[in-house]
One Martini backbone bead per residue (centre of mass of N, CA, C, O) as a GRO file, in nm:
protein
  265
    1UNK     BB    1  -2.361   3.557  -1.427
    2UNK     BB    2  -2.688   3.516  -1.565
    3UNK     BB    3  -2.762   3.419  -1.861
    4UNK     BB    4  -3.045   3.263  -1.810
    5UNK     BB    5  -3.202   3.534  -1.720
    6UNK     BB    6  -3.247   3.583  -2.006
    7UNK     BB    7  -3.505   3.568  -2.231
    8UNK     BB    8  -3.334   3.571  -2.508
    9UNK     BB    9  -3.135   3.350  -2.448
   10UNK     BB   10  -3.342   3.118  -2.401
   11UNK     BB   11  -3.472   3.147  -2.678
   12UNK     BB   12  -3.232   3.092  -2.847
   13UNK     BB   13  -3.160   2.813  -2.740
   14UNK     BB   14  -3.430   2.692  -2.805
   15UNK     BB   15  -3.424   2.718  -3.109
   16UNK     BB   16  -3.136   2.560  -3.138
   17UNK     BB   17  -3.253   2.301  -3.039
   18UNK     BB   18  -3.487   2.239  -3.241
   19UNK     BB   19  -3.302   2.262  -3.498
   20UNK     BB   20  -3.113   2.033  -3.428
   21UNK     BB   21  -3.340   1.824  -3.416
   22UNK     BB   22  -3.470   1.872  -3.706
   23UNK     BB   23  -3.257   1.856  -3.919
   24UNK     BB   24  -3.204   1.535  -3.969
   25UNK     BB   25  -3.498   1.461  -3.980
   26UNK     BB   26  -3.582   1.638  -4.207
   27UNK     BB   27  -3.413   1.505  -4.425
   28UNK     BB   28  -3.603   1.241  -4.430
   29UNK     BB   29  -3.869   1.389  -4.474
   30UNK     BB   30  -3.770   1.486  -4.773
   31UNK     BB   31  -3.665   1.195  -4.882
   32UNK     BB   32  -3.960   1.040  -4.797
   33UNK     BB   33  -4.208   1.204  -4.822
   34UNK     BB   34  -4.304   1.310  -4.488
   35UNK     BB   35  -4.467   1.592  -4.451
   36UNK     BB   36  -4.763   1.476  -4.357
   37UNK     BB   37  -4.664   1.316  -4.120
   38UNK     BB   38  -4.558   1.543  -3.943
   39UNK     BB   39  -4.825   1.709  -3.954
   40UNK     BB   40  -4.989   1.499  -3.796
   41UNK     BB   41  -4.825   1.467  -3.550
   42UNK     BB   42  -4.833   1.772  -3.455
   43UNK     BB   43  -5.149   1.793  -3.436
   44UNK     BB   44  -5.189   1.577  -3.217
   45UNK     BB   45  -5.042   1.746  -2.987
   46UNK     BB   46  -5.302   1.891  -2.890
   47UNK     BB   47  -5.442   1.665  -2.744
   48UNK     BB   48  -5.200   1.628  -2.549
   49UNK     BB   49  -5.237   1.905  -2.418
   50UNK     BB   50  -5.529   1.870  -2.312
   51UNK     BB   51  -5.476   1.619  -2.134
   52UNK     BB   52  -5.255   1.748  -1.963
   53UNK     BB   53  -5.438   1.969  -1.831
   54UNK     BB   54  -5.676   1.773  -1.722
   55UNK     BB   55  -5.438   1.585  -1.549
   56UNK     BB   56  -5.172   1.743  -1.472
   57UNK     BB   57  -4.935   1.729  -1.678
   58UNK     BB   58  -4.726   1.714  -1.880
   59UNK     BB   59  -4.676   1.853  -2.181
   60UNK     BB   60  -4.468   1.668  -2.290
   61UNK     BB   61  -4.570   1.389  -2.230
   62UNK     BB   62  -4.847   1.419  -2.380
   63UNK     BB   63  -4.748   1.503  -2.659
   64UNK     BB   64  -4.554   1.229  -2.698
   65UNK     BB   65  -4.773   1.013  -2.679
   66UNK     BB   66  -4.951   1.107  -2.907
   67UNK     BB   67  -4.774   1.132  -3.112
   68UNK     BB   68  -4.661   0.840  -3.119
   69UNK     BB   69  -4.958   0.707  -3.159
   70UNK     BB   70  -4.998   0.844  -3.429
   71UNK     BB   71  -4.757   0.726  -3.582
   72UNK     BB   72  -4.821   0.420  -3.525
   73UNK     BB   73  -5.111   0.426  -3.667
   74UNK     BB   74  -4.997   0.504  -3.954
   75UNK     BB   75  -4.821   0.255  -3.980
   76UNK     BB   76  -5.056   0.030  -3.939
   77UNK     BB   77  -5.246   0.148  -4.175
   78UNK     BB   78  -5.058   0.111  -4.405
   79UNK     BB   79  -5.192  -0.052  -4.671
   80UNK     BB   80  -5.541  -0.055  -4.589
   81UNK     BB   81  -5.713   0.099  -4.845
   82UNK     BB   82  -5.545   0.370  -4.798
   83UNK     BB   83  -5.444   0.644  -4.878
   84UNK     BB   84  -5.185   0.843  -4.728
   85UNK     BB   85  -5.305   1.124  -4.760
   86UNK     BB   86  -5.584   1.055  -4.653
   87UNK     BB   87  -5.520   0.951  -4.378
   88UNK     BB   88  -5.352   1.196  -4.272
   89UNK     BB   89  -5.577   1.410  -4.315
   90UNK     BB   90  -5.792   1.282  -4.114
   91UNK     BB   91  -5.604   1.260  -3.859
   92UNK     BB   92  -5.490   1.542  -3.819
   93UNK     BB   93  -5.763   1.705  -3.813
   94UNK     BB   94  -5.898   1.539  -3.601
   95UNK     BB   95  -5.694   1.585  -3.357
   96UNK     BB   96  -5.707   1.897  -3.365
   97UNK     BB   97  -6.006   1.921  -3.316
   98UNK     BB   98  -6.028   1.741  -3.047
   99UNK     BB   99  -5.797   1.935  -2.895
  100UNK     BB  100  -5.973   2.213  -2.927
  101UNK     BB  101  -6.238   2.085  -2.777
  102UNK     BB  102  -6.110   1.998  -2.527
  103UNK     BB  103  -6.003   2.280  -2.424
  104UNK     BB  104  -6.279   2.413  -2.389
  105UNK     BB  105  -6.358   2.208  -2.124
  106UNK     BB  106  -6.129   2.397  -1.956
  107UNK     BB  107  -6.234   2.597  -1.725
  108UNK     BB  108  -6.031   2.595  -1.480
  109UNK     BB  109  -5.808   2.655  -1.715
  110UNK     BB  110  -5.572   2.867  -1.818
  111UNK     BB  111  -5.555   2.967  -2.168
  112UNK     BB  112  -5.311   2.998  -2.452
  113UNK     BB  113  -5.375   2.896  -2.738
  114UNK     BB  114  -5.165   3.047  -2.917
  115UNK     BB  115  -4.911   2.917  -2.779
  116UNK     BB  116  -4.980   2.617  -2.888
  117UNK     BB  117  -4.998   2.699  -3.208
  118UNK     BB  118  -4.735   2.923  -3.224
  119UNK     BB  119  -4.610   2.966  -2.966
  120UNK     BB  120  -4.368   3.073  -2.654
  121UNK     BB  121  -4.042   3.154  -2.661
  122UNK     BB  122  -4.028   3.385  -2.447
  123UNK     BB  123  -4.139   3.159  -2.201
  124UNK     BB  124  -3.894   3.021  -2.131
  125UNK     BB  125  -3.750   2.793  -1.934
  126UNK     BB  126  -3.509   2.617  -1.774
  127UNK     BB  127  -3.665   2.355  -1.812
  128UNK     BB  128  -3.748   2.376  -2.096
  129UNK     BB  129  -3.454   2.386  -2.190
  130UNK     BB  130  -3.381   2.086  -2.087
  131UNK     BB  131  -3.600   1.941  -2.247
  132UNK     BB  132  -3.511   2.051  -2.546
  133UNK     BB  133  -3.205   1.939  -2.522
  134UNK     BB  134  -3.255   1.652  -2.443
  135UNK     BB  135  -3.441   1.594  -2.709
  136UNK     BB  136  -3.218   1.658  -2.904
  137UNK     BB  137  -3.022   1.437  -2.800
  138UNK     BB  138  -3.180   1.195  -2.862
  139UNK     BB  139  -3.242   1.253  -3.176
  140UNK     BB  140  -2.935   1.263  -3.257
  141UNK     BB  141  -2.856   0.981  -3.140
  142UNK     BB  142  -3.057   0.826  -3.303
  143UNK     BB  143  -2.954   0.925  -3.597
  144UNK     BB  144  -2.656   0.827  -3.559
  145UNK     BB  145  -2.684   0.540  -3.495
  146UNK     BB  146  -2.901   0.493  -3.763
  147UNK     BB  147  -2.777   0.623  -4.027
  148UNK     BB  148  -2.719   0.391  -4.234
  149UNK     BB  149  -2.977   0.249  -4.222
  150UNK     BB  150  -3.155   0.475  -4.302
  151UNK     BB  151  -3.033   0.534  -4.595
  152UNK     BB  152  -3.095   0.249  -4.693
  153UNK     BB  153  -3.398   0.245  -4.652
  154UNK     BB  154  -3.446   0.512  -4.826
  155UNK     BB  155  -3.332   0.409  -5.100
  156UNK     BB  156  -3.404   0.078  -5.034
  157UNK     BB  157  -3.579  -0.192  -4.933
  158UNK     BB  158  -3.422  -0.434  -5.071
  159UNK     BB  159  -3.145  -0.348  -4.992
  160UNK     BB  160  -3.217  -0.360  -4.679
  161UNK     BB  161  -3.250  -0.658  -4.666
  162UNK     BB  162  -2.966  -0.753  -4.802
  163UNK     BB  163  -2.836  -0.614  -4.528
  164UNK     BB  164  -3.034  -0.672  -4.273
  165UNK     BB  165  -3.251  -0.461  -4.289
  166UNK     BB  166  -3.539  -0.317  -4.118
  167UNK     BB  167  -3.743  -0.073  -4.233
  168UNK     BB  168  -3.963  -0.085  -3.989
  169UNK     BB  169  -3.750  -0.013  -3.776
  170UNK     BB  170  -3.657   0.253  -3.907
  171UNK     BB  171  -3.943   0.390  -3.894
  172UNK     BB  172  -3.945   0.387  -3.594
  173UNK     BB  173  -3.721   0.565  -3.520
  174UNK     BB  174  -3.839   0.806  -3.663
  175UNK     BB  175  -4.099   0.821  -3.494
  176UNK     BB  176  -3.968   0.875  -3.230
  177UNK     BB  177  -3.827   1.140  -3.329
  178UNK     BB  178  -4.060   1.285  -3.391
  179UNK     BB  179  -4.213   1.287  -3.129
  180UNK     BB  180  -3.993   1.450  -2.971
  181UNK     BB  181  -3.983   1.684  -3.139
  182UNK     BB  182  -4.264   1.786  -3.107
  183UNK     BB  183  -4.273   1.814  -2.798
  184UNK     BB  184  -4.020   2.040  -2.791
  185UNK     BB  185  -4.157   2.241  -3.004
  186UNK     BB  186  -4.428   2.370  -2.889
  187UNK     BB  187  -4.295   2.620  -2.741
  188UNK     BB  188  -4.178   2.757  -2.986
  189UNK     BB  189  -4.387   2.697  -3.270
  190UNK     BB  190  -4.607   2.513  -3.251
  191UNK     BB  191  -4.827   2.280  -3.409
  192UNK     BB  192  -4.854   2.463  -3.696
  193UNK     BB  193  -4.486   2.480  -3.719
  194UNK     BB  194  -4.323   2.230  -3.701
  195UNK     BB  195  -4.313   2.115  -3.996
  196UNK     BB  196  -4.152   2.383  -4.088
  197UNK     BB  197  -3.878   2.289  -3.912
  198UNK     BB  198  -3.844   2.034  -4.069
  199UNK     BB  199  -3.855   2.116  -4.397
  200UNK     BB  200  -3.738   2.400  -4.471
  201UNK     BB  201  -3.415   2.363  -4.398
  202UNK     BB  202  -3.383   2.117  -4.561
  203UNK     BB  203  -3.463   2.228  -4.845
  204UNK     BB  204  -3.260   2.454  -4.841
  205UNK     BB  205  -3.002   2.238  -4.824
  206UNK     BB  206  -3.005   2.080  -5.077
  207UNK     BB  207  -2.853   2.272  -5.302
  208UNK     BB  208  -2.573   2.279  -5.114
  209UNK     BB  209  -2.534   1.972  -5.112
  210UNK     BB  210  -2.330   1.667  -5.163
  211UNK     BB  211  -2.445   1.514  -4.902
  212UNK     BB  212  -2.633   1.395  -4.639
  213UNK     BB  213  -2.455   1.510  -4.418
  214UNK     BB  214  -2.440   1.789  -4.516
  215UNK     BB  215  -2.741   1.850  -4.533
  216UNK     BB  216  -2.778   1.826  -4.217
  217UNK     BB  217  -2.593   2.049  -4.130
  218UNK     BB  218  -2.708   2.279  -4.306
  219UNK     BB  219  -3.004   2.247  -4.170
  220UNK     BB  220  -2.898   2.336  -3.891
  221UNK     BB  221  -2.785   2.616  -3.963
  222UNK     BB  222  -3.041   2.736  -4.072
  223UNK     BB  223  -3.221   2.690  -3.834
  224UNK     BB  224  -3.052   2.855  -3.637
  225UNK     BB  225  -3.052   3.109  -3.783
  226UNK     BB  226  -3.366   3.158  -3.792
  227UNK     BB  227  -3.393   3.190  -3.501
  228UNK     BB  228  -3.201   3.428  -3.448
  229UNK     BB  229  -3.313   3.622  -3.668
  230UNK     BB  230  -3.620   3.599  -3.576
  231UNK     BB  231  -3.595   3.711  -3.280
  232UNK     BB  232  -3.473   3.985  -3.376
  233UNK     BB  233  -3.704   4.067  -3.547
  234UNK     BB  234  -3.950   4.022  -3.346
  235UNK     BB  235  -3.831   4.258  -3.151
  236UNK     BB  236  -3.823   4.492  -3.362
  237UNK     BB  237  -4.129   4.424  -3.516
  238UNK     BB  238  -4.341   4.313  -3.323
  239UNK     BB  239  -4.360   3.993  -3.375
  240UNK     BB  240  -4.415   3.663  -3.385
  241UNK     BB  241  -4.172   3.453  -3.318
  242UNK     BB  242  -4.232   3.193  -3.472
  243UNK     BB  243  -4.329   3.291  -3.746
  244UNK     BB  244  -4.053   3.454  -3.788
  245UNK     BB  245  -3.874   3.191  -3.806
  246UNK     BB  246  -4.041   3.070  -4.053
  247UNK     BB  247  -3.973   3.320  -4.246
  248UNK     BB  248  -3.663   3.283  -4.239
  249UNK     BB  249  -3.658   2.992  -4.369
  250UNK     BB  250  -3.788   3.066  -4.621
  251UNK     BB  251  -3.585   3.272  -4.734
  252UNK     BB  252  -3.350   3.043  -4.738
  253UNK     BB  253  -3.517   2.881  -4.955
  254UNK     BB  254  -3.536   3.103  -5.175
  255UNK     BB  255  -3.225   3.160  -5.207
  256UNK     BB  256  -3.126   2.853  -5.265
  257UNK     BB  257  -3.328   2.833  -5.530
  258UNK     BB  258  -3.189   3.091  -5.676
  259UNK     BB  259  -2.898   2.991  -5.681
  260UNK     BB  260  -2.938   2.727  -5.839
  261UNK     BB  261  -3.069   2.894  -6.095
  262UNK     BB  262  -2.821   3.041  -6.144
  263UNK     BB  263  -2.594   3.136  -6.356
  264UNK     BB  264  -2.271   3.040  -6.446
  265UNK     BB  265  -2.070   3.315  -6.511
   0.00000   0.00000   0.00000
């Protein structure tokens, strides 16, 4: 019996793969208050999609290259006379706008723009699944390899230097992981909702966690659970799958936030 022959099975596995890649990375995004950084990198991926379609390249490769370039550019320009939120706002929306304009010039290519903006998880193929889980493995491996150093650099840059850790190198590790996550998540939730899958499960996990490691694990469970429940809800309610997954994650965040504020006993 071919389990991957069922589109819902492929979609569920794809959603879980993205959730497991985004969970540990999303924890660092929350700890470092890099939410807008993730948003900017995700928006830039739309330009990568346009370039990939124009030159007949893989969508994953184009999105990865542009997302990585955007993240490196933001890193390089940080602290050079612009406030971080201003710089990220300009670059994020500019890249998205240029990507959408570039897509409009591709008259010879049939494009479902909504699929790239909000995802098309139900159309995930076996190849897409391999790319998603391969990317998730790369991200998980990077974060696991540098976990201690990343935590130290996140906690305090001076402490990191004293421990022989270069905070800029750790920032580069996060940049690579973020670019890979953005590239693999486009098919699942689209460029407009990637940041939501990074931030919301990690934020929902925060009230439940007693340690950084626990927060990453709980975030992964919430993200994967949101993907499973969201897909089922989208099937039953006939709603867009990607946004429905994000809605489930948002409900989980609301639930954990209320639980934290509830009086004990």
